Short mmCIF file of C-alpha atoms in Angstrom, two decimals:
data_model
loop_
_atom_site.label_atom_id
_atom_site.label_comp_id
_atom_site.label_asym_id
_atom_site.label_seq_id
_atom_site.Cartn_x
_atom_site.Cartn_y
_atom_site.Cartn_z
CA UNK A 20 171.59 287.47 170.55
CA UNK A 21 171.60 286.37 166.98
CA UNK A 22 175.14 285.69 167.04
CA UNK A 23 174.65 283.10 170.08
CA UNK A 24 171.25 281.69 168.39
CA UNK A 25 173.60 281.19 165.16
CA UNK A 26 176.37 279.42 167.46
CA UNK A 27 173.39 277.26 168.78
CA UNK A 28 172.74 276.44 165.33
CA UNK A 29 175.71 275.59 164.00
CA UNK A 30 176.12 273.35 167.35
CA UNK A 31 172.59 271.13 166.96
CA UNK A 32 173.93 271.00 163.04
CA UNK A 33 177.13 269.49 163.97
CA UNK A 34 174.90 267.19 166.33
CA UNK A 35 172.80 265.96 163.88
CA UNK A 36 175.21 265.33 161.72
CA UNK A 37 176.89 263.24 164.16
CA UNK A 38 174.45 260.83 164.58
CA UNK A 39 173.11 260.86 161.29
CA UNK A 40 176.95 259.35 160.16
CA UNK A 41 176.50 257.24 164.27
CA UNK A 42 173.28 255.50 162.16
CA UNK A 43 175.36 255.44 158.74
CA UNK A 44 178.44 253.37 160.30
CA UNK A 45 175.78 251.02 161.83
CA UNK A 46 174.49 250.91 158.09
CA UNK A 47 177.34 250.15 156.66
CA UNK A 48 178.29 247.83 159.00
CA UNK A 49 175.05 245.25 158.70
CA UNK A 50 175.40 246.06 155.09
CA UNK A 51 179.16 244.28 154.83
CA UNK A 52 177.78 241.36 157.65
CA UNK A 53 175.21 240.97 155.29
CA UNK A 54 177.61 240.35 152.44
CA UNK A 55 179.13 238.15 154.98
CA UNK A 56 176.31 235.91 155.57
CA UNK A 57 175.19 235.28 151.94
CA UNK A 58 178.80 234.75 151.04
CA UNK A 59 179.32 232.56 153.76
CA UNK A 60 176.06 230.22 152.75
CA UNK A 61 176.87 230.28 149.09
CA UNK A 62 180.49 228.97 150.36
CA UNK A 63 179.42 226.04 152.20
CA UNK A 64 176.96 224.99 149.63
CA UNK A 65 179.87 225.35 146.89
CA UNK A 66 182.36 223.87 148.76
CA UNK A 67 184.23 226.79 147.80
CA UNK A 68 187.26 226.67 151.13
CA UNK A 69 188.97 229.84 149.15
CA UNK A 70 186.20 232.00 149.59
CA UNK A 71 185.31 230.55 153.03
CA UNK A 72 188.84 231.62 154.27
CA UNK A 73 188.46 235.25 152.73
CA UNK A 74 185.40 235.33 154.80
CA UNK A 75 187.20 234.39 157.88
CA UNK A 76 189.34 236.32 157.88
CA UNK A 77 187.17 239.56 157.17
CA UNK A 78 185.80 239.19 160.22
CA UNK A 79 188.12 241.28 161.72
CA UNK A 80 187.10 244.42 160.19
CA UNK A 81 183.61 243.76 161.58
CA UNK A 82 184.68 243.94 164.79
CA UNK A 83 187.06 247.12 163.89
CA UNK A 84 183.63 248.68 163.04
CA UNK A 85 181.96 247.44 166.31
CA UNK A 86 184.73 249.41 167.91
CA UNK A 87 184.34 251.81 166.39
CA UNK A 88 180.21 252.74 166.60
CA UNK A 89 181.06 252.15 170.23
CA UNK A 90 183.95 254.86 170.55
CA UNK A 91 181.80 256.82 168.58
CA UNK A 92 178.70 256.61 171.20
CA UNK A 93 180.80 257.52 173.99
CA UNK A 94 181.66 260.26 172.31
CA UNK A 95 178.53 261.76 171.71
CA UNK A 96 177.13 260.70 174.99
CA UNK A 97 180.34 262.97 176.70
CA UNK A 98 180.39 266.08 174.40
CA UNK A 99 176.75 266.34 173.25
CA UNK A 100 175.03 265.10 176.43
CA UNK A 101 172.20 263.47 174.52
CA UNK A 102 168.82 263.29 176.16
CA UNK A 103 164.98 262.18 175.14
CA UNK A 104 165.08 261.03 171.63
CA UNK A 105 168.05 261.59 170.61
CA UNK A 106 169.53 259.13 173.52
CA UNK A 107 166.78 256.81 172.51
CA UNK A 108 168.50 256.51 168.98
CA UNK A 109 172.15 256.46 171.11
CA UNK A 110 171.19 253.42 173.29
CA UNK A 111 169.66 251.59 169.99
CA UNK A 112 172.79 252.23 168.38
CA UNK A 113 174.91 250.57 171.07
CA UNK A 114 172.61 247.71 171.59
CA UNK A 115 172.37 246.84 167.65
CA UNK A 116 175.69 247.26 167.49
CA UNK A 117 176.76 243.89 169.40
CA UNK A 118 174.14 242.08 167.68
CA UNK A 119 175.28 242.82 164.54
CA UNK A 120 178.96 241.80 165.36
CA UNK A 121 177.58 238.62 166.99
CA UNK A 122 175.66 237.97 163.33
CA UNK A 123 179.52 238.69 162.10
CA UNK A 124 181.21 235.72 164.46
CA UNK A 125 178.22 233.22 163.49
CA UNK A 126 179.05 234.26 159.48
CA UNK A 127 182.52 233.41 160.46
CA UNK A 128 181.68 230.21 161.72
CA UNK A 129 179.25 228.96 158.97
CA UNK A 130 182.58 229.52 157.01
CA UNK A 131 184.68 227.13 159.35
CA UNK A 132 181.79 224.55 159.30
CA UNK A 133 182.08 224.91 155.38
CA UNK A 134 185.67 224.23 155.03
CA UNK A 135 185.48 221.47 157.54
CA UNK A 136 182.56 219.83 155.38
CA UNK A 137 184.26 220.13 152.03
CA UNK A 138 186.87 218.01 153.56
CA UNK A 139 184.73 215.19 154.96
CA UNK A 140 182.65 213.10 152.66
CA UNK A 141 180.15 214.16 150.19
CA UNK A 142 176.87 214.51 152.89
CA UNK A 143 173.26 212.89 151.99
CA UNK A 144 171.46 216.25 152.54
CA UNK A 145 172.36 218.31 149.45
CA UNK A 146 172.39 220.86 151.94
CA UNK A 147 168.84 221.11 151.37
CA UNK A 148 168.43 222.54 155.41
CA UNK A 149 170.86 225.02 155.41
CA UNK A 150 169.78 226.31 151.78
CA UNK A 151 166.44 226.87 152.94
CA UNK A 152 166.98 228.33 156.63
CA UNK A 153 169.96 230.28 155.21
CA UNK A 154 167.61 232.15 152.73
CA UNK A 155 165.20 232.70 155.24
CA UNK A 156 167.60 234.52 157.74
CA UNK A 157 169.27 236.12 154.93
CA UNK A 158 165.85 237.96 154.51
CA UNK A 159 165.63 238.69 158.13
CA UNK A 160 168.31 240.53 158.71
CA UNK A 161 168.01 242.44 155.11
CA UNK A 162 164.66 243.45 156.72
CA UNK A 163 165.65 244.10 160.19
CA UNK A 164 168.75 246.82 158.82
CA UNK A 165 165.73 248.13 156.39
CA UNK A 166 163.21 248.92 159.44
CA UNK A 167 166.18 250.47 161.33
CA UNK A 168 167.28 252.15 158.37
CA UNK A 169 163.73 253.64 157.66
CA UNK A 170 162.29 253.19 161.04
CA UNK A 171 159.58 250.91 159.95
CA UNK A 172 157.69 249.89 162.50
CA UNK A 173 155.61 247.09 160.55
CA UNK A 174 158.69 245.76 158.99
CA UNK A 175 160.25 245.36 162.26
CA UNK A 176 156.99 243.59 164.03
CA UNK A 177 157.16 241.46 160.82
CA UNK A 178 160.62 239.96 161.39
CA UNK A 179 160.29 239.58 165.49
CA UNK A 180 157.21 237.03 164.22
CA UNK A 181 159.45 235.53 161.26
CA UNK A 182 161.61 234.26 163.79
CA UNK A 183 158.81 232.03 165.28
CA UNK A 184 158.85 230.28 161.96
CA UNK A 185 162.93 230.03 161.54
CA UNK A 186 162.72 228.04 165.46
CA UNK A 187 160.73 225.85 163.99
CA UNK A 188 161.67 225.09 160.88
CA UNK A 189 165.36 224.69 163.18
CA UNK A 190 163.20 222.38 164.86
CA UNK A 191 162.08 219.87 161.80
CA UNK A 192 165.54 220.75 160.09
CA UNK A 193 167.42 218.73 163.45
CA UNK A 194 164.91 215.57 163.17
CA UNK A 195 165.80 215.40 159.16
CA UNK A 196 169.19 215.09 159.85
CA UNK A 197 168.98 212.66 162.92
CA UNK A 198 167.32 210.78 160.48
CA UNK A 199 170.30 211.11 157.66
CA UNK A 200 172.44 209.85 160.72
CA UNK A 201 170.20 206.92 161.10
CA UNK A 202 170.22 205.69 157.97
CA UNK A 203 173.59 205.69 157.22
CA UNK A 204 176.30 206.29 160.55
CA UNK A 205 178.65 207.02 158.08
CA UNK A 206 177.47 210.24 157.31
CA UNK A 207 177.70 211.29 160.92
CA UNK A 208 180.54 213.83 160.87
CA UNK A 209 179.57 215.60 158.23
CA UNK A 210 175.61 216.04 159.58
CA UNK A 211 176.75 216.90 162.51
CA UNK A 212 178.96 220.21 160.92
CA UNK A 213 175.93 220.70 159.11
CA UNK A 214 173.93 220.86 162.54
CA UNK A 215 176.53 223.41 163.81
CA UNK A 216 176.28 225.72 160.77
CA UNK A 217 172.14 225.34 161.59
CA UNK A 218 172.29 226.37 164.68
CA UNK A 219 174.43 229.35 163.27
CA UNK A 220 171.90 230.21 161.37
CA UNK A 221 169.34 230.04 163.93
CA UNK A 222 171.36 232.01 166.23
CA UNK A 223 171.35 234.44 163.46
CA UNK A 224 167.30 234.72 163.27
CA UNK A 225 167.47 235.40 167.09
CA UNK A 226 170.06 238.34 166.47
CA UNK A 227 168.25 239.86 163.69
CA UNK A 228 164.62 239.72 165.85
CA UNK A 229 166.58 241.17 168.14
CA UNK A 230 167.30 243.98 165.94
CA UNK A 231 163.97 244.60 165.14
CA UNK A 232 162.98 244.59 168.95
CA UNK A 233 165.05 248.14 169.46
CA UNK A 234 163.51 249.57 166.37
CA UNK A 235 160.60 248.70 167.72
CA UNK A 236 161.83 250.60 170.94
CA UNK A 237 162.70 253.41 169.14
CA UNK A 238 160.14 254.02 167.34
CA UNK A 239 157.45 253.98 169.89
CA UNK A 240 159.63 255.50 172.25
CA UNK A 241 159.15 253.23 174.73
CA UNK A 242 160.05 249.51 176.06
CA UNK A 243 158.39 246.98 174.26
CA UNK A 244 160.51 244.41 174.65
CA UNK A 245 158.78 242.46 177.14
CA UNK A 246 155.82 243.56 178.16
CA UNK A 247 153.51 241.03 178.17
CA UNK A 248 151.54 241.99 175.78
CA UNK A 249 154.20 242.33 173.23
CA UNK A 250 152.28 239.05 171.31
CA UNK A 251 149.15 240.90 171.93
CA UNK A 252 151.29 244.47 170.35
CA UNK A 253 152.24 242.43 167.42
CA UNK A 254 149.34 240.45 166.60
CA UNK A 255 147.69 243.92 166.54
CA UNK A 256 150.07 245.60 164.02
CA UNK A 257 149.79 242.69 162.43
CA UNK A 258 146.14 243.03 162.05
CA UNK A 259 146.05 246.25 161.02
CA UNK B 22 183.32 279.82 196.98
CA UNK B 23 183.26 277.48 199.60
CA UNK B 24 179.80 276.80 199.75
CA UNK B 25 180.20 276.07 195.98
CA UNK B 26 183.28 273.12 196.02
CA UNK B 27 180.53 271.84 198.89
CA UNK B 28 177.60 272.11 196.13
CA UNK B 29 179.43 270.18 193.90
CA UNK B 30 180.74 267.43 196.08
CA UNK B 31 177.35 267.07 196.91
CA UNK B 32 176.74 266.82 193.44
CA UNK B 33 179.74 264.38 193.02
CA UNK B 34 178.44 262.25 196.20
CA UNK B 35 175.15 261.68 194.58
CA UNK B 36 176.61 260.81 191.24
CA UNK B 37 178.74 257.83 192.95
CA UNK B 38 175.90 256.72 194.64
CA UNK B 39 173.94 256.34 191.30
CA UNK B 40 177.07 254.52 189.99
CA UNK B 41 177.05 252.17 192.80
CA UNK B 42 173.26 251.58 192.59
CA UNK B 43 173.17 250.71 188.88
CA UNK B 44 176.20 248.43 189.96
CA UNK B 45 173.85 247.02 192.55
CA UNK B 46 171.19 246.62 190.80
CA UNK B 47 173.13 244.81 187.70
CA UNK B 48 174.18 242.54 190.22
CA UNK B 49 170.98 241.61 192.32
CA UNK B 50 169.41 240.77 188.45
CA UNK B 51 172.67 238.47 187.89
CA UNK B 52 171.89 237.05 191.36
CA UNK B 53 168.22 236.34 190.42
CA UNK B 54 169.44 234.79 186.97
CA UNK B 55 171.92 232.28 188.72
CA UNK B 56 169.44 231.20 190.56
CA UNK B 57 166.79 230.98 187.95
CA UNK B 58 169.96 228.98 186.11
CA UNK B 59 170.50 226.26 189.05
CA UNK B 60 166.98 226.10 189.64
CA UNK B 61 165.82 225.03 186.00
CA UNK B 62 169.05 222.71 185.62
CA UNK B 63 167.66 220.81 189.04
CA UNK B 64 164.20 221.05 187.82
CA UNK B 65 164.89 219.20 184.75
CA UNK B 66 167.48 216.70 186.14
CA UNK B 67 164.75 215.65 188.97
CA UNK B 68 161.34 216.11 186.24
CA UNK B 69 159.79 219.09 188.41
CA UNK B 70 157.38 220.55 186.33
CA UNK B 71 155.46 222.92 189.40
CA UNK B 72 159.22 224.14 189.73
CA UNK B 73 159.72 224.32 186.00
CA UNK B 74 156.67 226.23 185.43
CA UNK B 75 157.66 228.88 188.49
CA UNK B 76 161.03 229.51 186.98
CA UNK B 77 158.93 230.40 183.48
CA UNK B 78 156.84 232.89 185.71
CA UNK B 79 159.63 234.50 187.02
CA UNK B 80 161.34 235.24 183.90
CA UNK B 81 159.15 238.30 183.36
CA UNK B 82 160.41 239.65 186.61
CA UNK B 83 164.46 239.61 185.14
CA UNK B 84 163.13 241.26 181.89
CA UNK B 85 161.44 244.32 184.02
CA UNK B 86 164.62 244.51 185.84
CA UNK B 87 166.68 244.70 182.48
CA UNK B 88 164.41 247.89 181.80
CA UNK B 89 164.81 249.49 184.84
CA UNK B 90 168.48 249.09 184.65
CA UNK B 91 168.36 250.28 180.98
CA UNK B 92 166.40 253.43 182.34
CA UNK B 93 168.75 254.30 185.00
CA UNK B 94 171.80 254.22 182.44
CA UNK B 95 169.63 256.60 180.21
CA UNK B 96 168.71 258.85 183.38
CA UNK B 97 172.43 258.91 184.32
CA UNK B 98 173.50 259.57 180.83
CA UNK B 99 171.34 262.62 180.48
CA UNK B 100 171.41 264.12 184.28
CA UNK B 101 174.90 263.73 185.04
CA UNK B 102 176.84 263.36 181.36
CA UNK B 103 179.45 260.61 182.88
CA UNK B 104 182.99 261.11 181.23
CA UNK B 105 186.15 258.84 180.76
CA UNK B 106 185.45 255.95 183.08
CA UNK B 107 182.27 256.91 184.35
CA UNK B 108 180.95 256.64 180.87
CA UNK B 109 182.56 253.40 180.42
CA UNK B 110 181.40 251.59 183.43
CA UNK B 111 177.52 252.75 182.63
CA UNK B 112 178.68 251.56 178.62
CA UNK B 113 179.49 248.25 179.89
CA UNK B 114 176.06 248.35 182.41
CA UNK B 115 174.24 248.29 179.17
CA UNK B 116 176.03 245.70 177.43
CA UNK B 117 175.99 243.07 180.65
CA UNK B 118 172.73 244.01 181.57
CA UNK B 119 171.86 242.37 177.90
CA UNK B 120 173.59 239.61 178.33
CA UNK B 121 172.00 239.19 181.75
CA UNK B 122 168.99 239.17 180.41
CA UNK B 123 169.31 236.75 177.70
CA UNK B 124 170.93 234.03 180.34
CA UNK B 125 167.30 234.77 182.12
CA UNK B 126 165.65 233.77 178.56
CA UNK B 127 167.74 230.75 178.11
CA UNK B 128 166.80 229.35 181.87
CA UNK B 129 163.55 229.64 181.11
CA UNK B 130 164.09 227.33 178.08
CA UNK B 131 165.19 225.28 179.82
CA UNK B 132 162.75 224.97 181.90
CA UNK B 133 160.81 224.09 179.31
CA UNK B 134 162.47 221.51 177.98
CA UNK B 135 162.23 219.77 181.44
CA UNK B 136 158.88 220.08 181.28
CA UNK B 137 158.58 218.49 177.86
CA UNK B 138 161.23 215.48 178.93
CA UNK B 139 159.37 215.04 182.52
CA UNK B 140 156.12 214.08 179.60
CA UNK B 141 158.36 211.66 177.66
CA UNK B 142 159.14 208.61 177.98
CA UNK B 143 162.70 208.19 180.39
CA UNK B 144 165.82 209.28 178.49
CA UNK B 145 168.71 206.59 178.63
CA UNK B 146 171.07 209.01 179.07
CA UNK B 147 170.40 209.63 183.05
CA UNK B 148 171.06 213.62 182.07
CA UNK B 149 174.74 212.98 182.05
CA UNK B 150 175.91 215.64 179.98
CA UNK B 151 173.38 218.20 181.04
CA UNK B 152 174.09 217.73 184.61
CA UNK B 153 178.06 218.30 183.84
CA UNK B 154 177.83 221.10 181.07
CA UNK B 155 175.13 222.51 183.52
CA UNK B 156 177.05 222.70 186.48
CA UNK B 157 179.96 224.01 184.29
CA UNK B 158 178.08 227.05 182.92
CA UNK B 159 176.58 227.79 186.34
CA UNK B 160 180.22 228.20 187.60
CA UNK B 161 181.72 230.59 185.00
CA UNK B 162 178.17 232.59 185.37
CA UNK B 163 179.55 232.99 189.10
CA UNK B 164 182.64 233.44 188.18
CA UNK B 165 181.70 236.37 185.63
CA UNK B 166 179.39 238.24 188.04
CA UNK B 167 181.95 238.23 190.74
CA UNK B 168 184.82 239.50 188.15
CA UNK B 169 181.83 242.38 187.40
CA UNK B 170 181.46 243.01 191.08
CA UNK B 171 185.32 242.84 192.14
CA UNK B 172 186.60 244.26 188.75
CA UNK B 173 188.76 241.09 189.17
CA UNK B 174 190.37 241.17 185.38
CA UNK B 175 192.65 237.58 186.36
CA UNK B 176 188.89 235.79 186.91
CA UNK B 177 187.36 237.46 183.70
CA UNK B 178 190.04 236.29 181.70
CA UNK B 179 189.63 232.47 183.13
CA UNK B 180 185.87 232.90 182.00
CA UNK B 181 187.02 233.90 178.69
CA UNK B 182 189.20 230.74 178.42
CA UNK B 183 186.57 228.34 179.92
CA UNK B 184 184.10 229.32 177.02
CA UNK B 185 186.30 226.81 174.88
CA UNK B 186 186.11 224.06 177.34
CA UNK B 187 182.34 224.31 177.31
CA UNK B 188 182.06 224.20 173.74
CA UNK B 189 183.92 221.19 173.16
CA UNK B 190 182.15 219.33 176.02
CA UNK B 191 179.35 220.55 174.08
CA UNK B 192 180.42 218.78 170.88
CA UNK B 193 181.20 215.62 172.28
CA UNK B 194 178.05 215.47 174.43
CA UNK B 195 176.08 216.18 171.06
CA UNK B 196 178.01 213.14 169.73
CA UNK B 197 177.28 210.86 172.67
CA UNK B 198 173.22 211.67 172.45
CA UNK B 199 173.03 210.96 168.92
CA UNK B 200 174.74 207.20 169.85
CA UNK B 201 171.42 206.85 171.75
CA UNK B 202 169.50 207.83 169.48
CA UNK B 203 171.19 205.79 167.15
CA UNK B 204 170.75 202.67 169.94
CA UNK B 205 167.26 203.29 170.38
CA UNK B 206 164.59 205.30 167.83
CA UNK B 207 162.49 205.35 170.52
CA UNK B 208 164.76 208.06 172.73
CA UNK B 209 164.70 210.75 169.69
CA UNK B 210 162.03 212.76 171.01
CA UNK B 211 163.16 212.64 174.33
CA UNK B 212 166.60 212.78 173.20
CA UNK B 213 166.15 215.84 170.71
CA UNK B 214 164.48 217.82 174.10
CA UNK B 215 167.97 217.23 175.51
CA UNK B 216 169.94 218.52 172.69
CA UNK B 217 167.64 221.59 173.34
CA UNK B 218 168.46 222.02 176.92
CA UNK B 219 172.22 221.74 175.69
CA UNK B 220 172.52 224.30 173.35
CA UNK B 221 171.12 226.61 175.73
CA UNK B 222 173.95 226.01 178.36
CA UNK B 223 176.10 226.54 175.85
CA UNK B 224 174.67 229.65 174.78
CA UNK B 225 174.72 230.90 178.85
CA UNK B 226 178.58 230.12 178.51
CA UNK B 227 178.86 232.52 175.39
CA UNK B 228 176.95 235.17 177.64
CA UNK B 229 178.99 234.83 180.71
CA UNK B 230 182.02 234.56 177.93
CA UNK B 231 180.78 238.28 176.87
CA UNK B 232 180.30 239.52 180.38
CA UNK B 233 183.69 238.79 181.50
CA UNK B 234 184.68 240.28 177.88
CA UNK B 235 183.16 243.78 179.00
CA UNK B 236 185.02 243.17 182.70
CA UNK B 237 188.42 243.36 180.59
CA UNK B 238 187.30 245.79 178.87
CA UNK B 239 186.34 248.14 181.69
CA UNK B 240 189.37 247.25 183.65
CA UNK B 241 191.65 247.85 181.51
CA UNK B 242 189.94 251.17 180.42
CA UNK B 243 190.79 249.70 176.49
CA UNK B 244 188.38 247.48 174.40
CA UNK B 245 190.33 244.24 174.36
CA UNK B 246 187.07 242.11 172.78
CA UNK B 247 189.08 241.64 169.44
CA UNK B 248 192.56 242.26 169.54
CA UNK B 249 193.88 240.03 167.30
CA UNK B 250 195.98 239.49 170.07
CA UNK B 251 193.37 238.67 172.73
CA UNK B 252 194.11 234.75 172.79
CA UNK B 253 198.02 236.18 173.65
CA UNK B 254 196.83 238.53 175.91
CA UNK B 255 194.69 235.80 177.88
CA UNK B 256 197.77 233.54 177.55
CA UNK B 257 200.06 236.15 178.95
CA UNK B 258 197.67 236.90 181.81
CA UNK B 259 197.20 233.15 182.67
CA UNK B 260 201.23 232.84 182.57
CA UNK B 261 201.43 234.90 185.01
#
């Protein structure tokens, strides 16, 4: 009898331990789209086409690691037969997992729309939008890996309502540069990459609220992600 | 022994039928959100706002179907521990069902645009370019679901190569609205709405672009989403 409870042992060990490294991959993998993002902003700013090509170009080992966390899930779903929980922290895994890679391709492209503007004509903005914005997403998705990372409810209610305030500052970023455009049609091209690039970014916020949205699941336990009251549910954690 | 292989065709009956029902049930929400689609594109082109503001009601009802549909893949997961391609077809359940969903959030955004133009002032632009990128997305949305439903990998992989069609019409239509702006100050606001309305098409054709991904995927039983050689592999099959 001890012998099997031992066996049973060893065998939720070896389970644990395969999600806990599941969740680690994930990790590592918003960590390096991370580095991706901020490297990608810093490029465009800069002008810097070098490091905007690296970038591109790295993009395909984020979606290696996609692959990956995927294989990985069916894995465990066919030899461990997750249930309760433990699926919970499966399905989040798989979910997170293709927002994270889309956060990847958008990188990627702020890096194309950076090489393309360093070719065009200096642009009016000082890339005062995509400075600001970029920041502010930046700090979204550090925040959304951290609440997944520690399960942190409040931090993850915090960045679903941060991205309220990234739509609109989207919002008044598009009528500064219409008005750039206005003032000079010159300048055209070049505000119009840097509207492309914005809307990366803003596609970006969306991804990383996202994120926070199946923490949010998983750490309740149960669907929040659209019950009607989920402005009620997060103007009461908010509260608290 | 007999009455046990009849046990577990019984068993293997009832799995099938829970395979076909998520299947059918992924399919009657992609239904709902084509409609939901057409409906908010016609709603804006003709200024319907008691049609705008229905579609924005029934968006709640695709986001309770995304749960249930979420909830079944967790319920077969855990009862019936699908293998090999039973696991992947309830994998890529999950990831359309997503996708699905977000189309439904993007309609209703649209929707609300139309309300917002149908307040403004007429737009000089007679809808042209949301009326052709619009009817555009609504086909490869069609074309997606019925790849999904026919495991039809030659019509997922003409999805996939739309996607780039609809994103340059996409730039040059962004182009042509800021000429009217440009004409007439006057149009921004109303103009601006429009650009709105535009960039969610193009964000539906990125989803059906992903849905028809996971089709290749789960036809061909291999994850195909980044192969370097993808763009060859699309080629190859389009050669054919």
């Amino acid at each position: 009898m001890l012998k099997q409870d031992d066996h049973k042992h060893h065998i939720s060990e070896r389970f644990n331990a395969e999600l806990e490294s599941i969740k680690n991959h994930l990790l590592e993998m918003g960590g390096k789209v991370e580095r991706q993002l901020n490297a990608a902003v810093a490029a465009l700013v800069a002008g810097d086409t070098g490091e905007a090509e690296e970038i591109i170009n790295r993009d395909h080992e984020v979606n290696q690691m996609e692959i990956r966390i995927d294989d990985e899930c069916s894995t465990i779903i066919a030899r461990r037969q997750p249930t309760a929980s433990d699926l919970r922290l499966v399905m989040t895994v798989i979910k997170v997992n293709t927002d994270i890679e889309r956060i990847g391709d958008e990188a990627a492209k702020i890096a194309r729309q950076g090489i393309r503007l360093a070719e065009e004509s200096a642009s009016p903005t000082n890339f005062v939008e995509i400075r600001h914005i970029g920041s502010h997403v930046e700090s979204m998705l550090r925040k959304a890996l951290d609440a997944f990372a520690r399960l942190d409810l409040d931090l993850a209610v915090e960045v679903v309502k941060e991205d309220t305030g990234v739509d609109k500052e989207y919002g008044s970023a598009l009528r500064s540069l219409v008005t750039f455009m206005m003032e000079d049609p010159r300048d055209i091209g070049a505000i119009l990459n840097e509207m492309w690039a914005l809307r990366s970014l803003e596609r970006i916020g969306d991804h990383a609220a996202n994120i926070a949205e199946h923490v949010i699941y998983l750490v309740r336990g149960q669907d929040v992600r659209h019950q009607k009251s989920i402005q009620e549910f997060i103007d009461k954690v908010g509260e608290r």
